mmCIF file of C-alpha atoms in Angstrom:
data_model
loop_
_atom_site.group_PDB
_atom_site.id
_atom_site.type_symbol
_atom_site.label_atom_id
_atom_site.label_comp_id
_atom_site.label_asym_id
_atom_site.label_seq_id
_atom_site.Cartn_x
_atom_site.Cartn_y
_atom_site.Cartn_z
ATOM 1 C CA SER C 37 110.670 14.123 -13.704
ATOM 2 C CA GLN C 38 107.826 12.987 -11.510
ATOM 3 C CA THR C 39 105.634 15.356 -9.559
ATOM 4 C CA ILE C 40 102.721 14.866 -7.215
ATOM 5 C CA HIS C 41 99.966 17.383 -6.682
ATOM 6 C CA GLN C 42 97.337 17.675 -4.013
ATOM 7 C CA TRP C 43 94.445 20.051 -3.759
ATOM 8 C CA PRO C 44 93.121 21.922 -2.110
ATOM 9 C CA ALA C 45 96.009 22.991 0.104
ATOM 10 C CA THR C 46 93.704 23.968 2.941
ATOM 11 C CA LEU C 47 90.050 23.327 3.583
ATOM 12 C CA VAL C 48 87.614 24.295 6.308
ATOM 13 C CA GLN C 49 84.382 22.330 6.322
ATOM 14 C CA PRO C 50 81.416 22.069 8.688
ATOM 15 C CA VAL C 51 80.560 18.810 10.416
ATOM 16 C CA GLY C 52 78.318 16.682 8.261
ATOM 17 C CA SER C 53 79.463 18.132 4.971
ATOM 18 C CA PRO C 54 81.010 16.024 2.163
ATOM 19 C CA LEU C 55 84.690 15.890 1.339
ATOM 20 C CA SER C 56 86.721 15.346 -1.771
ATOM 21 C CA LEU C 57 90.510 15.588 -1.787
ATOM 22 C CA GLU C 58 92.380 14.959 -4.978
ATOM 23 C CA CYS C 59 95.869 13.689 -5.658
ATOM 24 C CA THR C 60 97.500 13.353 -9.063
ATOM 25 C CA VAL C 61 100.904 12.120 -10.110
ATOM 26 C CA GLU C 62 102.732 13.149 -13.249
ATOM 27 C CA GLY C 63 105.705 11.646 -15.020
ATOM 28 C CA THR C 64 105.195 7.991 -14.155
ATOM 29 C CA SER C 65 102.775 5.189 -14.889
ATOM 30 C CA ASN C 66 101.127 2.526 -12.753
ATOM 31 C CA PRO C 67 102.318 3.971 -9.462
ATOM 32 C CA ASN C 68 101.293 2.671 -6.072
ATOM 33 C CA LEU C 69 99.265 5.396 -4.375
ATOM 34 C CA TYR C 70 98.696 6.051 -0.690
ATOM 35 C CA TRP C 71 96.606 8.295 1.553
ATOM 36 C CA TYR C 72 97.931 9.089 5.033
ATOM 37 C CA ARG C 73 96.511 11.255 7.789
ATOM 38 C CA GLN C 74 98.621 13.114 10.297
ATOM 39 C CA ALA C 75 96.723 14.309 13.341
ATOM 40 C CA ALA C 76 98.196 17.079 15.467
ATOM 41 C CA GLY C 77 101.221 15.848 17.403
ATOM 42 C CA ARG C 78 101.009 12.369 15.958
ATOM 43 C CA GLY C 79 102.674 10.286 13.316
ATOM 44 C CA LEU C 80 101.289 9.281 9.981
ATOM 45 C CA GLN C 81 98.376 6.896 9.851
ATOM 46 C CA LEU C 82 97.822 4.960 6.642
ATOM 47 C CA LEU C 83 94.243 5.275 5.432
ATOM 48 C CA PHE C 84 94.187 3.689 1.969
ATOM 49 C CA TYR C 85 96.538 2.402 -0.650
ATOM 50 C CA SER C 86 96.142 1.308 -4.241
ATOM 51 C CA VAL C 87 98.296 -0.799 -6.529
ATOM 52 C CA GLY C 88 96.156 -0.198 -9.627
ATOM 53 C CA ILE C 89 93.023 1.370 -11.075
ATOM 54 C CA GLY C 90 89.982 0.398 -9.066
ATOM 55 C CA GLN C 91 92.079 -1.490 -6.499
ATOM 56 C CA ILE C 92 91.777 0.040 -3.051
ATOM 57 C CA SER C 93 92.928 -1.398 0.252
ATOM 58 C CA SER C 94 91.532 0.144 3.401
ATOM 59 C CA GLU C 95 93.555 0.108 6.561
ATOM 60 C CA VAL C 96 91.240 1.946 8.909
ATOM 61 C CA PRO C 97 87.447 1.419 8.807
ATOM 62 C CA GLN C 98 85.802 4.804 9.148
ATOM 63 C CA ASN C 99 83.641 7.267 7.294
ATOM 64 C CA LEU C 100 86.280 7.928 4.661
ATOM 65 C CA SER C 101 86.581 6.228 1.290
ATOM 66 C CA ALA C 102 89.043 6.319 -1.568
ATOM 67 C CA SER C 103 88.793 5.830 -5.298
ATOM 68 C CA ARG C 104 91.232 5.553 -8.166
ATOM 69 C CA PRO C 105 89.350 6.413 -11.337
ATOM 70 C CA GLN C 106 92.499 6.849 -13.406
ATOM 71 C CA ASP C 107 96.011 5.437 -13.243
ATOM 72 C CA ARG C 108 97.545 8.537 -11.691
ATOM 73 C CA GLN C 109 94.587 9.943 -9.799
ATOM 74 C CA PHE C 110 93.654 9.121 -6.220
ATOM 75 C CA ILE C 111 90.655 10.661 -4.485
ATOM 76 C CA LEU C 112 89.776 10.695 -0.799
ATOM 77 C CA SER C 113 86.121 11.229 -0.004
ATOM 78 C CA SER C 114 83.589 11.377 2.746
ATOM 79 C CA LYS C 115 79.819 11.727 2.658
ATOM 80 C CA LYS C 116 79.631 13.310 6.117
ATOM 81 C CA LEU C 117 82.641 14.743 7.901
ATOM 82 C CA LEU C 118 83.225 14.301 11.619
ATOM 83 C CA LEU C 119 85.186 16.577 13.929
ATOM 84 C CA SER C 120 87.750 13.788 14.289
ATOM 85 C CA ASP C 121 88.459 13.949 10.551
ATOM 86 C CA SER C 122 90.443 17.140 11.060
ATOM 87 C CA GLY C 123 94.113 16.724 10.261
ATOM 88 C CA PHE C 124 96.791 16.920 7.637
ATOM 89 C CA TYR C 125 96.256 14.579 4.712
ATOM 90 C CA LEU C 126 99.204 13.402 2.701
ATOM 91 C CA CYS C 127 99.152 11.571 -0.593
ATOM 92 C CA ALA C 128 102.180 9.554 -1.637
ATOM 93 C CA TRP C 129 103.276 7.431 -4.566
ATOM 94 C CA SER C 130 105.908 4.797 -5.163
ATOM 95 C CA ILE C 131 107.127 2.683 -8.030
ATOM 96 C CA THR C 132 106.196 -0.969 -7.938
ATOM 97 C CA GLY C 133 108.974 -3.122 -6.618
ATOM 98 C CA TYR C 134 111.513 -3.443 -3.898
ATOM 99 C CA ASN C 135 113.351 -0.742 -2.084
ATOM 100 C CA ASN C 136 111.372 2.068 -3.540
ATOM 101 C CA GLU C 137 110.807 5.094 -1.446
ATOM 102 C CA GLN C 138 107.505 6.832 -1.232
ATOM 103 C CA PHE C 139 107.293 10.365 -2.569
ATOM 104 C CA PHE C 140 104.906 12.631 -0.753
ATOM 105 C CA GLY C 141 102.690 15.433 -1.945
ATOM 106 C CA PRO C 142 102.488 18.842 -0.255
ATOM 107 C CA GLY C 143 99.458 17.803 1.793
ATOM 108 C CA THR C 144 96.006 19.192 2.562
ATOM 109 C CA ARG C 145 95.181 20.722 5.909
ATOM 110 C CA LEU C 146 91.553 19.913 6.747
ATOM 111 C CA THR C 147 89.719 21.600 9.587
ATOM 112 C CA VAL C 148 86.263 20.366 10.459
ATOM 113 C CA LEU C 149 84.236 22.800 12.564
ATOM 114 C CA ALA N 142 101.486 -6.389 12.577
ATOM 115 C CA GLN N 143 104.662 -4.395 12.493
ATOM 116 C CA THR N 144 105.159 -1.484 14.834
ATOM 117 C CA VAL N 145 107.699 1.316 14.931
ATOM 118 C CA THR N 146 108.592 3.093 18.166
ATOM 119 C CA GLN N 147 110.375 6.404 18.539
ATOM 120 C CA SER N 148 110.910 6.913 22.259
ATOM 121 C CA GLN N 149 112.129 10.515 22.055
ATOM 122 C CA PRO N 150 109.280 12.945 21.333
ATOM 123 C CA GLU N 151 111.707 15.887 21.335
ATOM 124 C CA MET N 152 115.447 16.353 21.023
ATOM 125 C CA SER N 153 117.720 19.342 20.774
ATOM 126 C CA VAL N 154 121.265 19.802 19.542
ATOM 127 C CA GLN N 155 123.747 22.634 19.326
ATOM 128 C CA GLU N 156 124.662 23.770 15.859
ATOM 129 C CA ALA N 157 127.706 21.839 14.535
ATOM 130 C CA GLU N 158 127.263 19.093 17.128
ATOM 131 C CA THR N 159 126.109 15.503 16.628
ATOM 132 C CA VAL N 160 122.761 14.070 17.638
ATOM 133 C CA THR N 161 121.322 10.551 17.519
ATOM 134 C CA LEU N 162 117.614 9.811 17.129
ATOM 135 C CA SER N 163 116.374 6.425 18.290
ATOM 136 C CA CYS N 164 114.021 4.019 16.582
ATOM 137 C CA THR N 165 113.039 0.458 17.358
ATOM 138 C CA TYR N 166 110.688 -1.763 15.450
ATOM 139 C CA ASP N 167 108.910 -5.017 15.917
ATOM 140 C CA THR N 168 108.565 -7.556 13.127
ATOM 141 C CA SER N 169 108.763 -11.270 12.501
ATOM 142 C CA GLU N 170 109.835 -10.766 8.901
ATOM 143 C CA SER N 171 113.364 -11.124 7.626
ATOM 144 C CA ASP N 172 112.926 -9.091 4.445
ATOM 145 C CA TYR N 173 112.144 -5.439 5.000
ATOM 146 C CA TYR N 174 113.339 -1.877 4.534
ATOM 147 C CA LEU N 175 113.794 0.950 6.974
ATOM 148 C CA PHE N 176 113.640 4.671 6.296
ATOM 149 C CA TRP N 177 114.106 7.982 8.006
ATOM 150 C CA TYR N 178 111.948 10.828 6.743
ATOM 151 C CA LYS N 179 112.254 14.497 7.615
ATOM 152 C CA GLN N 180 109.259 16.815 7.852
ATOM 153 C CA PRO N 181 110.264 20.497 8.114
ATOM 154 C CA PRO N 182 107.759 23.224 9.040
ATOM 155 C CA SER N 183 106.558 23.231 5.429
ATOM 156 C CA ARG N 184 105.120 19.744 6.200
ATOM 157 C CA GLN N 185 106.723 18.302 3.055
ATOM 158 C CA MET N 186 107.985 14.768 3.762
ATOM 159 C CA ILE N 187 111.546 14.257 2.565
ATOM 160 C CA LEU N 188 113.445 10.983 2.519
ATOM 161 C CA VAL N 189 116.674 11.268 4.492
ATOM 162 C CA ILE N 190 118.093 7.769 4.314
ATOM 163 C CA ARG N 191 117.096 4.143 3.677
ATOM 164 C CA GLN N 192 118.446 0.781 4.820
ATOM 165 C CA GLU N 193 117.813 -2.659 3.398
ATOM 166 C CA ALA N 194 117.546 -5.321 6.082
ATOM 167 C CA TYR N 195 119.692 -7.774 4.131
ATOM 168 C CA LYS N 196 122.605 -5.338 4.080
ATOM 169 C CA GLN N 197 124.942 -5.439 7.041
ATOM 170 C CA GLN N 198 126.648 -2.188 6.154
ATOM 171 C CA ASN N 199 125.073 0.893 7.686
ATOM 172 C CA ALA N 200 123.711 3.397 5.197
ATOM 173 C CA THR N 201 125.290 6.843 4.962
ATOM 174 C CA GLU N 202 124.158 10.001 3.168
ATOM 175 C CA ASN N 203 126.526 12.911 3.677
ATOM 176 C CA ARG N 204 126.032 14.083 7.292
ATOM 177 C CA PHE N 205 123.373 11.461 7.965
ATOM 178 C CA SER N 206 124.152 7.885 8.935
ATOM 179 C CA VAL N 207 122.328 5.050 10.597
ATOM 180 C CA ASN N 208 123.216 2.426 13.167
ATOM 181 C CA PHE N 209 121.263 -0.630 12.088
ATOM 182 C CA GLN N 210 121.204 -3.406 14.668
ATOM 183 C CA LYS N 211 119.070 -6.133 13.119
ATOM 184 C CA ALA N 212 119.108 -8.527 16.059
ATOM 185 C CA ALA N 213 118.107 -5.768 18.436
ATOM 186 C CA LYS N 214 115.607 -4.364 15.894
ATOM 187 C CA SER N 215 117.092 -0.944 16.297
ATOM 188 C CA PHE N 216 117.586 1.717 13.631
ATOM 189 C CA SER N 217 118.993 4.978 14.947
ATOM 190 C CA LEU N 218 119.794 8.075 12.906
ATOM 191 C CA LYS N 219 122.945 10.082 13.530
ATOM 192 C CA ILE N 220 123.178 13.649 12.281
ATOM 193 C CA SER N 221 126.677 15.052 12.278
ATOM 194 C CA ASP N 222 127.642 18.724 12.102
ATOM 195 C CA SER N 223 124.040 19.740 12.761
ATOM 196 C CA GLN N 224 122.744 22.730 10.841
ATOM 197 C CA LEU N 225 119.833 25.054 11.491
ATOM 198 C CA GLY N 226 118.094 23.569 8.471
ATOM 199 C CA ASP N 227 118.064 20.166 10.143
ATOM 200 C CA ALA N 228 115.386 21.364 12.552
ATOM 201 C CA ALA N 229 112.322 19.304 11.722
ATOM 202 C CA MET N 230 110.175 16.375 12.697
ATOM 203 C CA TYR N 231 111.923 13.089 11.949
ATOM 204 C CA PHE N 232 109.980 9.912 11.298
ATOM 205 C CA CYS N 233 111.293 6.387 11.308
ATOM 206 C CA ALA N 234 109.421 4.069 8.942
ATOM 207 C CA TYR N 235 109.276 0.367 8.146
ATOM 208 C CA ARG N 236 108.304 -1.297 4.898
ATOM 209 C CA SER N 237 107.749 -5.011 4.487
ATOM 210 C CA GLY N 238 109.438 -6.825 1.632
ATOM 211 C CA PHE N 239 106.310 -8.951 1.262
ATOM 212 C CA ARG N 240 104.409 -8.725 -2.045
ATOM 213 C CA GLY N 241 107.408 -7.457 -3.914
ATOM 214 C CA GLY N 242 107.623 -4.374 -1.787
ATOM 215 C CA ASN N 243 104.161 -3.125 -2.752
ATOM 216 C CA THR N 244 103.361 -2.421 0.838
ATOM 217 C CA PRO N 245 102.717 0.819 2.689
ATOM 218 C CA LEU N 246 105.065 2.369 5.185
ATOM 219 C CA VAL N 247 104.519 1.966 8.903
ATOM 220 C CA PHE N 248 105.594 5.130 10.701
ATOM 221 C CA GLY N 249 106.716 5.910 14.211
ATOM 222 C CA LYS N 250 105.208 8.905 15.976
ATOM 223 C CA GLY N 251 108.182 11.086 15.234
ATOM 224 C CA THR N 252 110.893 13.024 17.045
ATOM 225 C CA ARG N 253 110.931 16.789 16.914
ATOM 226 C CA LEU N 254 114.513 18.016 16.546
ATOM 227 C CA SER N 255 115.474 21.552 17.490
ATOM 228 C CA VAL N 256 118.840 23.009 16.498
ATOM 229 C CA ILE N 257 120.233 25.702 18.767
ATOM 230 C CA ALA N 258 122.417 28.357 17.211
#
């Protein structure tokens, strides 16, 4: 069966510090991968998605970036965090093709102080 | 760009009663998919139900059913025999059928459902 992991589960970082959040998927190959952010009291905002290694589409221009160094690994990064980067970050995967739901990871709660 | 609107930030229902959560969407596409996701306090996103736009029949999953009105671009979720475990944030989501379905979900802002014992 497929599983999706995210770490760390929680993170507290000072403004201006770097960020690296990792997401890995097991039990499938060539998944589509997604990063979403959920700010307090808001819905999910798509940040990045990837349909293959090295292929990243950015939905929101900001100080975050994403990389996909391996087929089942998706990394969210920042060189310098802002206060507004605080939120709950969710990674998701789906199988290529129609009518395929997205499966979400447990999420990372990021607090920038 | 597609948008999804959930006009009810909060709803409440008595245990064992029925509640309907509203969702409308805006799109010019004819091929798309609609979803309802549940996010309990654990924050884990769980798929509740999906609907293909080309299907006229409303989707049903046990106590959960949808009322899909394609012309009105409406996609409401009905929860029957509500249980305490149904208390959660519910998100309506849209997915384009463009590019073979390799497109991200567009989410509404969510409806927080409380279940009263």
